[in-house]
């Protein structure tokens, strides 16, 4: 049985449907992420799970028990708030002890657990400090420790890394994964940062306008997005309007002026000839070489380098195609002593294999 | 450093000093100087018809400095009792004000932003009419209930006059509380009472402290309310001081009472500030 079950949950605010008939379940021990742009309903959903808001319809059950009449303080669910919400008048130690005190545990029990949790987040030397004496990353760890100290059934995390700078965020991501694994607590994580979601989660629900667009494991979400929104929201993607020409073992797609491409046919994809949609391909699947060099790939076009973005480990080349469309190709900068392969205006050949890319009908 | 920056810094300094000099001089003239006069006066003899005897002993044996005023204060328990009563009344007034102001301040702090200013204005609206007139109005209210000239009437009057001084600092403090903290407390298992007692209350201690100081000290010095609403047994330090100056025309004695009151109050404030800092609250 799933730990948390969201069933046909809807929530309306006067003129806005924040959550629209959403159903999903979270398994025990899972790192589950709600991913979507701001205003997609992910935070409303989180508040309903925590108990700060009630669904207009539908049910939320935890361990098979309907939470409808359980106030937030009685739910075995804790939240790590975006602003951390640490109590400014309490030391790190007192902050972490708070949920244990509320649960009426004995002084000695509280002492042991606080100590163990301080160890877990490596804040032993900060136990007597007040939150305003801590760095952002340390506050973040106190908030996590406070949420985890009495091992809730579920820990909700509301964009907890949003306030940290990039380097620290990466470090905290690693710590989050370790914390989740070590404590075994089920995490429901809310974020708008797709890279973060991919790095952390076992499963991700991509939300838009109150609905779940796709619920999948990170690699499937990235590799087999269901529709244009998901393809575009997760990672970078090249997208081109396309029409289905022939359906066989593979698909032949008509890209208009650009000509035809071959694309793989996905299982469970019901397509008809003449159907219009989009052809997508990830930049790292596109090969790029000088126009004079031949390529054995079935899909290839000659274009000119319009621009490139040097990131360090990779360079993204933006190539103008004959029909005015643009395609991005990603090239790793792994050749020693050589950071740039092409100059602006260079004629180049972009190509990809028959198995790469996909056709999306929505 | 270039010449230009140096002259700019000099200019900024000039502006800074020219802004703070007038209020500084004002306080020096009208606060520190009179206070020093009072300190000295409390060690002098009264003049024959009020005022002060000469500071230095004259040939006819009048004037000079003395500890007589202080000796008189400690020679009889009467004065100590009035002091004690005053502190009692002030403490009681402060506590009642606190209990009445807390819900009001909470309500204002949680009102929509737009209506907060209006509600604060309503709290201070009584100041728009003269203080004495308002106290006389209480006479009219008390008379039918036969409450005039009682300790109760004094306390009610004191609370009435000083309540806004408790509401305002409390409101200023409560308004700054992050509501997410209460969500967090509830999320972590705190019920409504625990949320108040463990989060809101300790965080509001600085507000309570300022409010208490703003109520407690003026009540100690207040003489109009005990005089108008109270009986002879309701005299407070303020009445004694006023009587020493205006009735007995004994300035040194009045100054001495004033000195003792000031020193006691300063000690109390220092003590409570020390407690407050000792870890009940950290910002």
mmCIF file of C-alpha atoms in Angstrom, chain A residues 21 24-25 31 39-40 55 62 91 133 144 146 151 155 176 209 232 245 263-264 273 280 306 319 324 356 360 362:
data_model
loop_
_atom_site.group_PDB
_atom_site.id
_atom_site.type_symbol
_atom_site.label_atom_id
_atom_site.label_comp_id
_atom_site.label_asym_id
_atom_site.label_seq_id
_atom_site.Cartn_x
_atom_site.Cartn_y
_atom_site.Cartn_z
ATOM 1 C CA UNK A 21 -8.488 16.737 -9.997
ATOM 2 C CA UNK A 24 -1.031 10.189 -7.365
ATOM 3 C CA UNK A 25 0.545 8.155 -4.630
ATOM 4 C CA UNK A 31 12.052 10.840 -2.709
ATOM 5 C CA UNK A 39 1.515 29.045 -9.925
ATOM 6 C CA UNK A 40 1.197 25.441 -11.114
ATOM 7 C CA UNK A 55 -9.170 20.239 -0.668
ATOM 8 C CA UNK A 62 -1.702 8.634 4.894
ATOM 9 C CA UNK A 91 19.190 28.135 19.916
ATOM 10 C CA UNK A 133 24.468 33.641 13.931
ATOM 11 C CA UNK A 144 16.141 19.811 7.999
ATOM 12 C CA UNK A 146 14.181 19.990 13.052
ATOM 13 C CA UNK A 151 11.164 10.768 12.181
ATOM 14 C CA UNK A 155 8.813 15.277 5.256
ATOM 15 C CA UNK A 176 19.670 15.886 1.062
ATOM 16 C CA UNK A 209 -1.971 24.788 -14.302
ATOM 17 C CA UNK A 232 10.534 21.922 -22.951
ATOM 18 C CA UNK A 245 4.361 10.701 -43.214
ATOM 19 C CA UNK A 263 12.418 9.055 -35.759
ATOM 20 C CA UNK A 264 11.838 6.065 -33.481
ATOM 21 C CA UNK A 273 -0.426 9.134 -40.927
ATOM 22 C CA UNK A 280 12.000 16.850 -30.546
ATOM 23 C CA UNK A 306 24.917 31.461 -35.521
ATOM 24 C CA UNK A 319 23.053 26.431 -35.881
ATOM 25 C CA UNK A 324 15.199 29.499 -40.745
ATOM 26 C CA UNK A 356 17.369 9.671 -31.467
ATOM 27 C CA UNK A 360 5.025 14.242 -29.789
ATOM 28 C CA UNK A 362 0.486 16.966 -28.000
#
